[in-house]
Amino acid sequence: MAVLRMPWIGLALLGVLGVLQTQAQVSVQPDFQEDKFLGRWFTAGLASNASWFREKKAMLSMCKSVVAPTAGGLNLTSTFLRKNQCETRTMLLQPVGSPGHYSYRSPHWGSTYSVSVVETDYQEYALLYSEGAKGPGQDFRMATLYSRTQTPRAELREKFVTFCKDQGFTEDTIVFLPQTDKCTKEQA
Ligand SMILES: *[C@@H]1O[C@H](CO)[C@@H](O)[C@H](O)[C@H]1NC(C)=O
Ligand SMILES: *[C@@H]1O[C@H](CO)[C@@H](O)[C@H](O)[C@H]1NC(C)=O
């Protein structure tokens, strides 16, 4: 009897482990091609359950990010408006695991975040999911809509809302950032 019961238990355990694993690691764009993901993106939409985000989300506007290759990873440099001035921030993303998964360590907070390109067509949009992995920001979760233009199509906005809900974000935590000329213009 024990012999017969064993495979069943084994499969049940595998099932449970499978569920745990998919929760720990978010899916990525199949056959992710990093070279096609490079270049300029606009942060058109965001969702996060962080308390600072709930407070600040109405004040945010679209920012420009440029993704470039750098030694061993990606250099993601964002330009945004803060206190009427353009500021830039650089995040260095290190690849971890399968292509499309990255890790980012905040030098300021000493926290580590995981960043995944969940879906992209490279030419129009990318859906990103990030979450705290270690350190102070551990319960931080964020979904991002990257758009190649400042005017994402309505279908793309809907796609992002669906994506956010699939990731467990409620409607009130999703925001589409208003377009702005400040700090997003192309620079030589
Ligand atoms: C955000 O969501 C995560 C996962 O559901 C949770 O652990 C965390 O406490 C939430 N944070 C806030 C500020 O609600
Ligand atoms: C990242 O890119 C920015 C903007 O091009 C550049 O100023 C910075 O030096 C780069 N940093 C690294 C480590 O590559």
XYZ file of N, CA, C and O and ligand atoms in Angstrom:
780
model
N 0.810 -1.196 0.000
C 0.000 0.000 0.000
C 0.853 1.259 0.000
O 0.620 2.195 -0.743
N 1.880 1.205 0.850
C 2.777 2.363 0.961
C 3.359 2.696 -0.403
O 3.458 3.859 -0.779
N 3.696 1.638 -1.146
C 4.298 1.828 -2.465
C 3.332 2.567 -3.387
O 3.708 3.459 -4.134
N 2.061 2.194 -3.291
C 1.068 2.843 -4.141
C 0.820 4.299 -3.751
O 0.533 5.132 -4.587
N 0.900 4.513 -2.453
C 0.584 5.867 -1.985
C 1.711 6.861 -2.267
O 1.462 8.038 -2.439
N 2.916 6.339 -2.309
C 4.082 7.208 -2.462
C 4.036 8.195 -3.639
O 4.206 9.389 -3.446
N 3.792 7.683 -4.870
C 3.831 8.626 -6.000
C 2.812 9.747 -5.815
O 3.065 10.888 -6.167
N 1.682 9.391 -5.240
C 0.630 10.383 -5.041
C 1.121 11.503 -4.127
O 0.987 12.681 -4.442
N 1.739 11.072 -3.029
C 2.275 12.068 -2.083
C 3.358 12.892 -2.754
O 3.386 14.111 -2.647
N 4.214 12.209 -3.504
C 5.290 12.900 -4.207
C 4.756 13.973 -5.131
O 5.200 15.115 -5.111
N 3.714 13.609 -5.881
C 3.140 14.561 -6.827
C 2.491 15.727 -6.089
O 2.599 16.879 -6.500
N 1.823 15.390 -4.990
C 1.158 16.436 -4.217
C 2.190 17.425 -3.685
O 2.009 18.632 -3.776
N 3.298 16.890 -3.204
C 4.365 17.750 -2.690
C 4.945 18.623 -3.794
O 5.158 19.806 -3.621
N 5.132 18.004 -4.964
C 5.665 18.757 -6.097
C 4.733 19.902 -6.453
O 5.162 21.004 -6.751
N 3.449 19.598 -6.393
C 2.446 20.612 -6.690
C 2.565 21.788 -5.748
O 2.612 22.943 -6.169
N 2.680 21.488 -4.477
C 2.799 22.537 -3.465
C 4.072 23.347 -3.685
O 4.053 24.563 -3.702
N 5.157 22.627 -3.913
C 6.427 23.323 -4.146
C 6.351 24.181 -5.393
O 6.843 25.293 -5.423
N 5.681 23.635 -6.433
C 5.524 24.384 -7.675
C 4.854 25.713 -7.423
O 5.295 26.745 -7.907
N 3.805 25.699 -6.627
C 3.078 26.927 -6.305
C 3.989 27.905 -5.580
O 4.061 29.072 -5.925
N 4.715 27.390 -4.610
C 5.624 28.262 -3.857
C 6.661 28.885 -4.772
O 6.962 30.062 -4.673
N 7.170 28.078 -5.693
C 8.215 28.584 -6.580
C 7.692 29.659 -7.528
O 8.356 30.652 -7.747
N 6.488 29.453 -8.067
C 6.006 30.472 -9.004
C 5.733 31.773 -8.260
O 5.836 32.837 -8.839
N 5.423 31.694 -6.991
C 5.216 32.934 -6.252
C 6.534 33.643 -5.999
O 6.595 34.852 -6.044
N 7.583 32.851 -5.781
C 8.873 33.455 -5.477
C 9.500 34.053 -6.719
O 10.143 35.088 -6.649
N 9.307 33.408 -7.860
C 9.901 33.976 -9.059
C 8.830 34.286 -10.103
O 8.090 33.429 -10.546
N 8.764 35.554 -10.460
C 7.783 36.043 -11.412
C 8.201 35.586 -12.804
O 9.376 35.419 -13.075
N 7.232 35.378 -13.681
C 7.578 34.943 -15.027
C 8.233 36.090 -15.797
O 8.060 37.254 -15.457
N 8.983 35.742 -16.821
C 9.613 36.759 -17.672
C 9.197 36.522 -19.117
O 8.726 35.449 -19.469
N 9.437 37.522 -19.929
C 9.199 37.425 -21.362
C 9.970 36.217 -21.905
O 11.199 36.168 -21.773
N 9.260 35.231 -22.498
C 9.982 34.076 -23.032
C 10.994 34.529 -24.089
O 10.701 35.456 -24.854
N 12.138 33.878 -24.106
C 13.184 34.176 -25.087
C 13.583 35.655 -25.045
O 13.761 36.305 -26.080
N 13.693 36.183 -23.833
C 13.990 37.608 -23.655
C 15.294 37.993 -24.353
O 16.312 37.337 -24.184
N 15.229 39.063 -25.143
C 16.429 39.527 -25.858
C 16.825 40.901 -25.339
O 16.203 41.905 -25.673
N 17.844 40.879 -24.514
C 18.253 42.091 -23.813
C 18.622 43.225 -24.779
O 18.301 44.383 -24.527
N 19.287 42.882 -25.890
C 19.734 43.940 -26.818
C 18.561 44.729 -27.396
O 18.679 45.913 -27.687
N 17.415 44.064 -27.545
C 16.245 44.750 -28.106
C 15.536 45.599 -27.052
O 14.699 46.445 -27.377
N 15.825 45.327 -25.793
C 15.184 46.048 -24.684
C 15.902 47.376 -24.405
O 15.381 48.250 -23.729
N 17.105 47.529 -24.969
C 17.892 48.737 -24.710
C 17.239 49.979 -25.309
O 16.346 49.884 -26.141
N 17.698 51.137 -24.873
C 17.238 52.390 -25.444
C 16.308 53.147 -24.524
O 16.272 52.896 -23.319
N 15.547 54.050 -25.126
C 14.732 54.967 -24.334
C 13.320 54.433 -24.078
O 12.667 53.897 -24.971
N 12.888 54.601 -22.848
C 11.522 54.233 -22.449
C 10.925 55.389 -21.646
O 11.663 56.130 -20.991
N 9.605 55.469 -21.656
C 8.932 56.401 -20.748
C 8.160 55.592 -19.717
O 7.498 54.607 -20.060
N 8.243 56.014 -18.473
C 7.483 55.366 -17.414
C 6.057 55.903 -17.480
O 5.774 56.988 -16.990
N 5.185 55.159 -18.135
C 3.830 55.650 -18.384
C 2.854 55.266 -17.283
O 1.867 55.956 -17.053
N 3.132 54.162 -16.602
C 2.222 53.712 -15.553
C 2.974 53.051 -14.422
O 4.043 52.472 -14.620
N 2.413 53.170 -13.222
C 3.012 52.557 -12.034
C 1.900 52.023 -11.135
O 0.798 52.568 -11.109
N 2.235 50.992 -10.386
C 1.339 50.531 -9.332
C 2.212 50.045 -8.194
O 3.237 49.399 -8.424
N 1.859 50.410 -6.981
C 2.609 49.932 -5.826
C 1.736 50.039 -4.592
O 0.888 50.928 -4.501
N 1.955 49.146 -3.670
C 1.192 49.245 -2.426
C 2.010 49.936 -1.330
O 1.587 49.985 -0.189
N 3.164 50.491 -1.694
C 3.983 51.200 -0.696
C 3.237 52.438 -0.192
O 2.570 53.114 -0.984
N 3.356 52.729 1.070
C 2.596 53.856 1.622
C 3.057 55.194 1.039
O 2.246 56.071 0.773
N 4.373 55.361 0.788
C 4.844 56.613 0.197
C 4.263 56.814 -1.186
O 3.999 57.920 -1.601
N 4.032 55.708 -1.886
C 3.496 55.797 -3.238
C 2.046 56.298 -3.204
O 1.642 57.132 -4.000
N 1.272 55.793 -2.256
C -0.118 56.247 -2.107
C -0.179 57.747 -1.880
O -1.033 58.438 -2.417
N 0.773 58.250 -1.115
C 0.789 59.684 -0.804
C 1.252 60.526 -1.985
O 0.731 61.601 -2.240
N 2.267 60.026 -2.701
C 2.926 60.833 -3.723
C 2.397 60.648 -5.136
O 2.734 61.411 -6.034
N 1.577 59.616 -5.352
C 1.277 59.237 -6.728
C 0.619 60.346 -7.555
O 0.848 60.435 -8.750
N -0.176 61.208 -6.937
C -0.846 62.277 -7.674
C 0.150 63.334 -8.154
O -0.151 64.123 -9.039
N 1.321 63.373 -7.536
C 2.312 64.401 -7.890
C 3.327 63.926 -8.922
O 4.148 64.706 -9.389
N 3.278 62.656 -9.256
C 4.287 62.114 -10.167
C 3.948 62.433 -11.623
O 2.787 62.514 -11.994
N 4.982 62.632 -12.429
C 4.740 62.739 -13.866
C 5.697 61.793 -14.588
O 6.627 61.252 -13.985
N 5.429 61.622 -15.867
C 6.189 60.666 -16.660
C 7.691 60.934 -16.585
O 8.099 62.095 -16.619
N 8.478 59.909 -16.494
C 9.915 60.142 -16.554
C 10.524 59.311 -17.668
O 9.927 58.362 -18.164
N 11.690 59.740 -18.083
C 12.380 59.094 -19.193
C 13.461 58.189 -18.630
O 14.179 58.597 -17.714
N 13.555 56.986 -19.139
C 14.626 56.092 -18.713
C 15.392 55.607 -19.923
O 14.790 55.312 -20.951
N 16.693 55.558 -19.787
C 17.516 55.030 -20.866
C 18.232 53.789 -20.358
O 18.889 53.818 -19.314
N 18.038 52.691 -21.073
C 18.650 51.417 -20.703
C 19.856 51.182 -21.606
O 19.733 51.212 -22.826
N 21.008 50.997 -21.004
C 22.239 50.787 -21.773
C 23.008 49.630 -21.156
O 22.909 49.390 -19.949
N 23.772 48.917 -21.984
C 24.565 47.829 -21.412
C 25.730 48.387 -20.608
O 26.249 49.456 -20.916
N 26.084 47.707 -19.569
C 27.241 48.105 -18.770
C 27.911 46.824 -18.301
O 27.313 45.747 -18.398
N 29.136 46.943 -17.834
C 29.896 45.763 -17.419
C 29.031 44.815 -16.587
O 28.642 45.153 -15.471
N 28.704 43.665 -17.142
C 27.979 42.635 -16.411
C 26.497 42.885 -16.192
O 25.858 42.145 -15.460
N 25.938 43.913 -16.779
C 24.509 44.132 -16.550
C 23.934 45.273 -17.355
O 24.374 45.538 -18.468
N 22.936 45.938 -16.770
C 22.277 47.047 -17.449
C 22.374 48.318 -16.620
O 22.270 48.279 -15.395
N 22.559 49.415 -17.315
C 22.571 50.734 -16.687
C 21.235 51.388 -17.022
O 20.961 51.671 -18.177
N 20.390 51.573 -16.023
C 19.072 52.166 -16.228
C 19.113 53.569 -15.620
O 19.138 53.716 -14.403
N 19.205 54.573 -16.470
C 19.311 55.945 -15.981
C 18.008 56.695 -16.260
O 17.559 56.766 -17.397
N 17.381 57.186 -15.202
C 16.099 57.873 -15.320
C 16.264 59.352 -15.055
O 17.030 59.756 -14.182
N 15.518 60.148 -15.814
C 15.515 61.591 -15.637
C 14.101 62.005 -15.268
O 13.142 61.594 -15.918
N 13.959 62.756 -14.207
C 12.616 63.154 -13.766
C 12.646 64.538 -13.138
O 13.716 65.071 -12.813
N 11.484 65.100 -13.000
C 11.352 66.445 -12.458
C 11.151 66.362 -10.943
O 10.283 65.636 -10.455
N 11.982 67.074 -10.206
C 11.830 67.098 -8.769
C 12.138 68.504 -8.275
O 13.190 69.046 -8.608
N 11.228 69.082 -7.572
C 11.368 70.460 -7.094
C 11.777 71.388 -8.243
O 12.728 72.170 -8.127
N 11.081 71.252 -9.361
C 11.316 72.101 -10.532
C 12.677 71.949 -11.198
O 13.080 72.805 -11.977
N 13.364 70.879 -10.892
C 14.645 70.647 -11.554
C 14.701 69.223 -12.093
O 14.075 68.328 -11.522
N 15.465 69.059 -13.149
C 15.625 67.713 -13.684
C 16.685 66.971 -12.877
O 17.783 67.482 -12.678
N 16.319 65.802 -12.418
C 17.290 64.981 -11.681
C 17.473 63.677 -12.420
O 16.547 63.193 -13.072
N 18.654 63.107 -12.303
C 18.856 61.783 -12.889
C 19.276 60.801 -11.799
O 19.938 61.163 -10.832
N 18.815 59.579 -11.962
C 19.195 58.486 -11.070
C 19.620 57.309 -11.917
O 18.983 57.020 -12.925
N 20.661 56.662 -11.487
C 21.112 55.468 -12.204
C 20.921 54.237 -11.336
O 21.245 54.243 -10.150
N 20.346 53.220 -11.927
C 20.228 51.922 -11.267
C 21.041 50.933 -12.089
O 20.889 50.866 -13.303
N 21.904 50.190 -11.409
C 22.668 49.164 -12.121
C 22.023 47.809 -11.854
O 21.927 47.378 -10.702
N 21.536 47.202 -12.915
C 20.840 45.927 -12.779
C 21.774 44.781 -13.143
O 22.379 44.778 -14.210
N 21.872 43.822 -12.225
C 22.706 42.647 -12.473
C 21.819 41.484 -12.883
O 20.814 41.235 -12.213
N 22.174 40.786 -13.959
C 21.335 39.645 -14.340
C 21.413 38.519 -13.310
O 22.489 38.246 -12.776
N 20.256 37.935 -12.996
C 20.232 36.745 -12.121
C 19.277 35.732 -12.729
O 18.189 36.091 -13.157
N 19.682 34.475 -12.718
C 18.815 33.414 -13.224
C 18.560 33.555 -14.714
O 19.445 33.947 -15.469
N 17.326 33.283 -15.113
C 17.015 33.275 -16.542
C 16.992 34.698 -17.091
O 16.722 35.648 -16.354
N 17.282 34.867 -18.408
C 17.319 36.207 -19.008
C 16.009 36.956 -18.778
O 14.932 36.388 -18.925
N 16.129 38.219 -18.398
C 14.931 39.025 -18.103
C 14.762 39.263 -16.615
O 13.989 40.113 -16.192
N 15.488 38.469 -15.800
C 15.494 38.657 -14.345
C 16.745 39.430 -13.948
O 17.846 39.071 -14.358
N 16.548 40.471 -13.122
C 17.685 41.264 -12.660
C 17.589 41.497 -11.164
O 16.520 41.358 -10.568
N 18.704 41.882 -10.626
C 18.722 42.242 -9.223
C 19.340 43.627 -9.107
O 20.251 43.989 -9.860
N 18.794 44.425 -8.216
C 19.287 45.778 -8.019
C 19.531 46.005 -6.533
O 18.679 45.714 -5.704
N 20.716 46.509 -6.215
C 21.030 46.792 -4.827
C 21.090 48.300 -4.656
O 21.854 48.983 -5.329
N 20.251 48.828 -3.773
C 20.236 50.256 -3.525
C 21.390 50.614 -2.604
O 21.433 50.169 -1.455
N 22.355 51.416 -3.101
C 23.503 51.751 -2.252
C 23.059 52.590 -1.056
O 23.648 52.526 0.012
N 21.976 53.351 -1.254
C 21.506 54.249 -0.207
C 20.860 53.487 0.954
O 21.145 53.723 2.114
N 19.978 52.546 0.615
C 19.227 51.824 1.656
C 19.852 50.484 2.014
O 19.472 49.872 3.010
N 20.765 50.017 1.159
C 21.339 48.699 1.401
C 20.355 47.576 1.156
O 20.552 46.457 1.600
N 19.271 47.898 0.452
C 18.259 46.872 0.166
C 18.523 46.263 -1.208
O 19.110 46.898 -2.070
N 18.050 45.045 -1.385
C 18.156 44.403 -2.682
C 16.753 44.192 -3.242
O 15.838 43.805 -2.504
N 16.595 44.496 -4.525
C 15.309 44.341 -5.186
C 15.463 43.407 -6.369
O 16.523 43.353 -6.982
N 14.396 42.700 -6.695
C 14.409 41.916 -7.917
C 13.555 42.654 -8.939
O 12.517 43.218 -8.599
N 14.044 42.686 -10.163
C 13.343 43.379 -11.244
C 13.180 42.385 -12.396
O 14.161 41.765 -12.810
N 11.953 42.207 -12.874
C 11.716 41.258 -13.959
C 10.981 41.921 -15.117
O 10.025 42.670 -14.893
N 11.446 41.648 -16.322
C 10.720 42.105 -17.514
C 9.720 40.994 -17.828
O 10.057 39.981 -18.428
N 8.495 41.169 -17.358
C 7.496 40.113 -17.448
C 6.996 39.933 -18.882
O 6.747 38.819 -19.331
N 6.843 41.040 -19.587
C 6.344 40.964 -20.962
C 6.821 42.175 -21.743
O 6.815 43.282 -21.207
N 7.236 41.976 -22.972
C 7.616 43.117 -23.815
C 7.558 42.727 -25.288
O 7.765 41.560 -25.641
N 7.244 43.724 -26.126
C 7.360 43.518 -27.566
C 8.540 44.348 -28.086
O 8.730 44.476 -29.282
N 9.292 44.935 -27.165
C 10.503 45.731 -27.430
C 10.242 47.057 -28.159
O 10.921 48.040 -27.912
N 9.255 47.061 -29.081
C 9.030 48.250 -29.915
C 8.031 49.216 -29.314
O 8.057 50.403 -29.594
N 7.101 48.703 -28.514
C 6.054 49.584 -28.018
C 5.989 49.634 -26.492
O 5.824 50.704 -25.921
N 6.096 48.493 -25.843
C 5.870 48.478 -24.394
C 6.688 47.403 -23.693
O 7.180 46.459 -24.314
N 6.771 47.568 -22.380
C 7.317 46.519 -21.520
C 6.579 46.587 -20.192
O 6.249 47.672 -19.705
N 6.277 45.426 -19.624
C 5.660 45.345 -18.299
C 6.717 44.814 -17.346
O 7.274 43.737 -17.567
N 7.001 45.583 -16.297
C 8.034 45.189 -15.343
C 7.416 44.942 -13.973
O 6.420 45.587 -13.606
N 8.021 44.037 -13.257
C 7.577 43.799 -11.888
C 8.807 43.814 -10.989
O 9.805 43.161 -11.292
N 8.764 44.609 -9.934
C 9.885 44.623 -8.996
C 9.386 44.406 -7.578
O 8.269 44.810 -7.225
N 10.227 43.792 -6.783
C 9.891 43.629 -5.371
C 11.149 43.571 -4.531
O 12.216 43.203 -5.022
N 11.005 43.980 -3.282
C 12.119 43.935 -2.359
C 12.477 42.499 -2.050
O 11.599 41.655 -1.877
N 13.753 42.204 -2.029
C 14.194 40.839 -1.745
C 14.900 40.764 -0.393
O 14.806 39.777 0.322
N 15.594 41.821 -0.039
C 16.407 41.807 1.181
C 16.536 43.231 1.704
O 16.600 44.174 0.920
N 16.593 43.395 2.994
C 16.833 44.719 3.564
C 15.550 45.493 3.845
O 14.459 44.933 3.793
N 15.679 46.797 4.124
C 14.555 47.617 4.572
C 13.337 47.612 3.641
O 12.215 47.662 4.111
N 13.534 47.555 2.344
C 12.381 47.640 1.440
C 11.754 46.303 1.132
O 11.120 46.127 0.107
N 11.893 45.354 2.009
C 11.525 43.979 1.716
C 10.060 43.764 1.321
O 9.764 42.883 0.544
N 9.162 44.580 1.868
C 7.752 44.370 1.514
C 7.308 45.252 0.342
O 6.145 45.344 0.023
N 8.278 45.892 -0.320
C 7.979 46.758 -1.445
C 7.657 45.949 -2.700
O 8.352 44.996 -3.028
N 6.595 46.329 -3.371
C 6.224 45.691 -4.636
C 5.820 46.770 -5.628
O 5.131 47.712 -5.250
N 6.221 46.645 -6.864
C 5.852 47.650 -7.863
C 5.705 47.054 -9.256
O 6.476 46.176 -9.640
N 4.691 47.519 -9.978
C 4.520 47.158 -11.385
C 4.729 48.424 -12.202
O 4.323 49.505 -11.787
N 5.418 48.296 -13.336
C 5.738 49.455 -14.156
C 5.342 49.211 -15.608
O 5.584 48.124 -16.138
N 4.752 50.229 -16.222
C 4.496 50.194 -17.658
C 5.510 51.085 -18.343
O 5.564 52.286 -18.098
N 6.350 50.489 -19.155
C 7.295 51.241 -19.977
C 6.691 51.368 -21.372
O 6.209 50.383 -21.930
N 6.748 52.591 -21.907
C 6.234 52.822 -23.247
C 7.326 53.513 -24.062
O 8.045 54.353 -23.522
N 7.449 53.183 -25.333
C 8.471 53.825 -26.170
C 8.067 55.262 -26.484
O 8.901 56.070 -26.826
N 6.746 55.566 -26.402
C 6.292 56.931 -26.646
C 5.639 57.476 -25.376
O 5.313 56.723 -24.464
N 5.405 58.770 -25.373
C 4.750 59.390 -24.212
C 3.241 59.227 -24.262
O 2.540 59.669 -23.369
N 2.745 58.630 -25.343
C 1.297 58.503 -25.508
C 0.921 57.047 -25.745
O 0.644 56.646 -26.878
N 0.917 56.219 -24.682
C 0.564 54.811 -24.857
C -0.888 54.661 -25.326
O -1.753 55.414 -24.887
N -1.120 53.719 -26.208
C -2.470 53.457 -26.712
C -3.380 52.973 -25.589
O -2.908 52.401 -24.606
N -4.689 53.170 -25.779
C -5.680 52.750 -24.775
C -5.561 51.252 -24.487
O -5.660 50.824 -23.332
N -5.306 50.444 -25.525
C -5.192 48.988 -25.341
C -4.028 48.649 -24.414
O -4.090 47.711 -23.639
N -2.985 49.462 -24.525
C -1.797 49.234 -23.708
C -2.083 49.574 -22.247
O -1.645 48.877 -21.332
N -2.845 50.640 -22.055
C -3.228 51.034 -20.695
C -4.082 49.939 -20.054
O -3.885 49.583 -18.895
N -4.993 49.382 -20.865
C -5.841 48.297 -20.354
C -5.000 47.073 -20.017
O -5.228 46.417 -19.011
N -4.040 46.786 -20.861
C -3.138 45.648 -20.644
C -2.418 45.812 -19.308
O -2.265 44.870 -18.546
N -2.001 47.038 -19.039
C -1.281 47.312 -17.791
C -2.191 47.126 -16.574
O -1.771 46.529 -15.580
N -3.426 47.599 -16.675
C -4.373 47.439 -15.561
C -4.585 45.949 -15.267
O -4.545 45.510 -14.111
N -4.765 45.156 -16.335
C -4.955 43.714 -16.170
C -3.720 43.090 -15.513
O -3.832 42.285 -14.585
N -2.558 43.496 -15.991
C -1.285 42.990 -15.449
C -1.191 43.304 -13.954
O -0.858 42.435 -13.140
N -1.515 44.542 -13.577
C -1.428 44.952 -12.172
C -2.373 44.130 -11.311
O -2.013 43.671 -10.229
N -3.586 43.934 -11.805
C -4.571 43.162 -11.035
C -4.108 41.716 -10.883
O -4.264 41.123 -9.823
N -3.508 41.169 -11.957
C -2.969 39.803 -11.878
C -1.878 39.711 -10.808
O -1.669 38.661 -10.214
N -1.164 40.814 -10.608
C -0.083 40.816 -9.611
C -0.618 41.171 -8.220
O 0.160 41.330 -7.285
N -1.925 41.350 -8.117
C -2.545 41.584 -6.811
C -2.660 43.040 -6.404
O -2.990 43.329 -5.246
N -2.428 43.964 -7.346
C -2.589 45.384 -7.002
C -4.052 45.780 -7.190
O -4.684 45.375 -8.162
N -4.560 46.577 -6.268
C -5.939 47.035 -6.387
C -5.974 48.285 -7.258
O -4.970 48.976 -7.422
N -7.143 48.555 -7.810
C -7.320 49.667 -8.761
C -6.797 51.003 -8.225
O -6.186 51.776 -8.961
N -7.023 51.267 -6.947
C -6.625 52.562 -6.374
C -5.110 52.714 -6.229
O -4.630 53.793 -5.905
N -4.358 51.649 -6.482
C -2.895 51.761 -6.383
C -2.244 51.861 -7.765
O -1.025 51.871 -7.886
N -3.081 51.925 -8.820
C -2.559 52.006 -10.195
C -2.648 53.448 -10.661
O -3.667 54.100 -10.474
N -1.577 53.961 -11.249
C -1.610 55.340 -11.727
C -0.964 55.440 -13.108
O 0.040 54.771 -13.383
N -1.603 56.251 -13.973
C -1.000 56.567 -15.276
C -0.389 57.940 -15.146
O -1.055 58.893 -14.756
N 0.887 58.051 -15.446
C 1.579 59.302 -15.193
C 1.342 60.291 -16.322
O 1.402 59.926 -17.497
N 1.042 61.538 -15.976
C 0.796 62.526 -17.010
C 2.061 62.858 -17.789
O 3.161 62.893 -17.231
N 1.852 63.089 -19.067
C 2.940 63.446 -19.986
C 3.502 64.816 -19.597
O 2.761 65.669 -19.117
N 4.770 65.001 -19.767
C 5.366 66.302 -19.488
C 6.506 66.570 -20.456
O 7.167 65.632 -20.916
N 6.720 67.833 -20.778
C 7.832 68.200 -21.654
C 9.110 68.350 -20.852
O 10.207 68.264 -21.391
N 8.924 68.583 -19.567
C 10.090 68.847 -18.733
C 10.890 67.566 -18.492
O 10.324 66.551 -18.115
N 12.154 67.665 -18.721
C 13.104 66.581 -18.436
C 12.932 65.343 -19.317
O 13.617 64.345 -19.112
N 11.983 65.352 -20.255
C 11.796 64.150 -21.057
C 12.236 64.374 -22.503
O 12.199 63.454 -23.299
N 12.591 65.598 -22.823
C 13.019 65.898 -24.202
C 14.310 65.136 -24.520
O 15.121 64.871 -23.649
N 14.454 64.860 -25.795
C 15.684 64.176 -26.203
C 16.873 65.094 -26.062
O 16.794 66.268 -26.361
N 17.913 64.534 -25.547
C 19.133 65.312 -25.400
C 20.236 64.687 -26.236
O 20.254 63.489 -26.431
N 21.081 65.541 -26.730
C 22.166 65.057 -27.593
C 23.142 64.199 -26.804
O 23.237 64.315 -25.599
C 2.478 45.145 0.018
O 2.178 43.816 -0.391
C 3.013 42.836 0.184
C 2.664 41.497 -0.452
O 1.293 41.307 -0.546
C 2.835 42.838 1.686
O 3.698 41.887 2.264
C 3.157 44.236 2.223
O 2.945 44.296 3.607
C 2.315 45.288 1.520
N 2.767 46.610 1.951
C 1.925 47.569 2.341
C 2.550 48.872 2.743
O 0.718 47.410 2.365
C 25.191 54.947 -16.495
O 24.706 55.814 -17.511
C 24.809 57.184 -17.185
C 24.112 57.977 -18.297
O 24.615 57.654 -19.546
C 26.274 57.556 -17.030
O 26.385 58.916 -16.663
C 26.883 56.679 -15.928
O 28.267 56.938 -15.842
C 26.655 55.216 -16.239
N 27.164 54.425 -15.111
C 27.755 53.228 -15.251
C 28.286 52.597 -14.021
O 27.848 52.671 -16.328
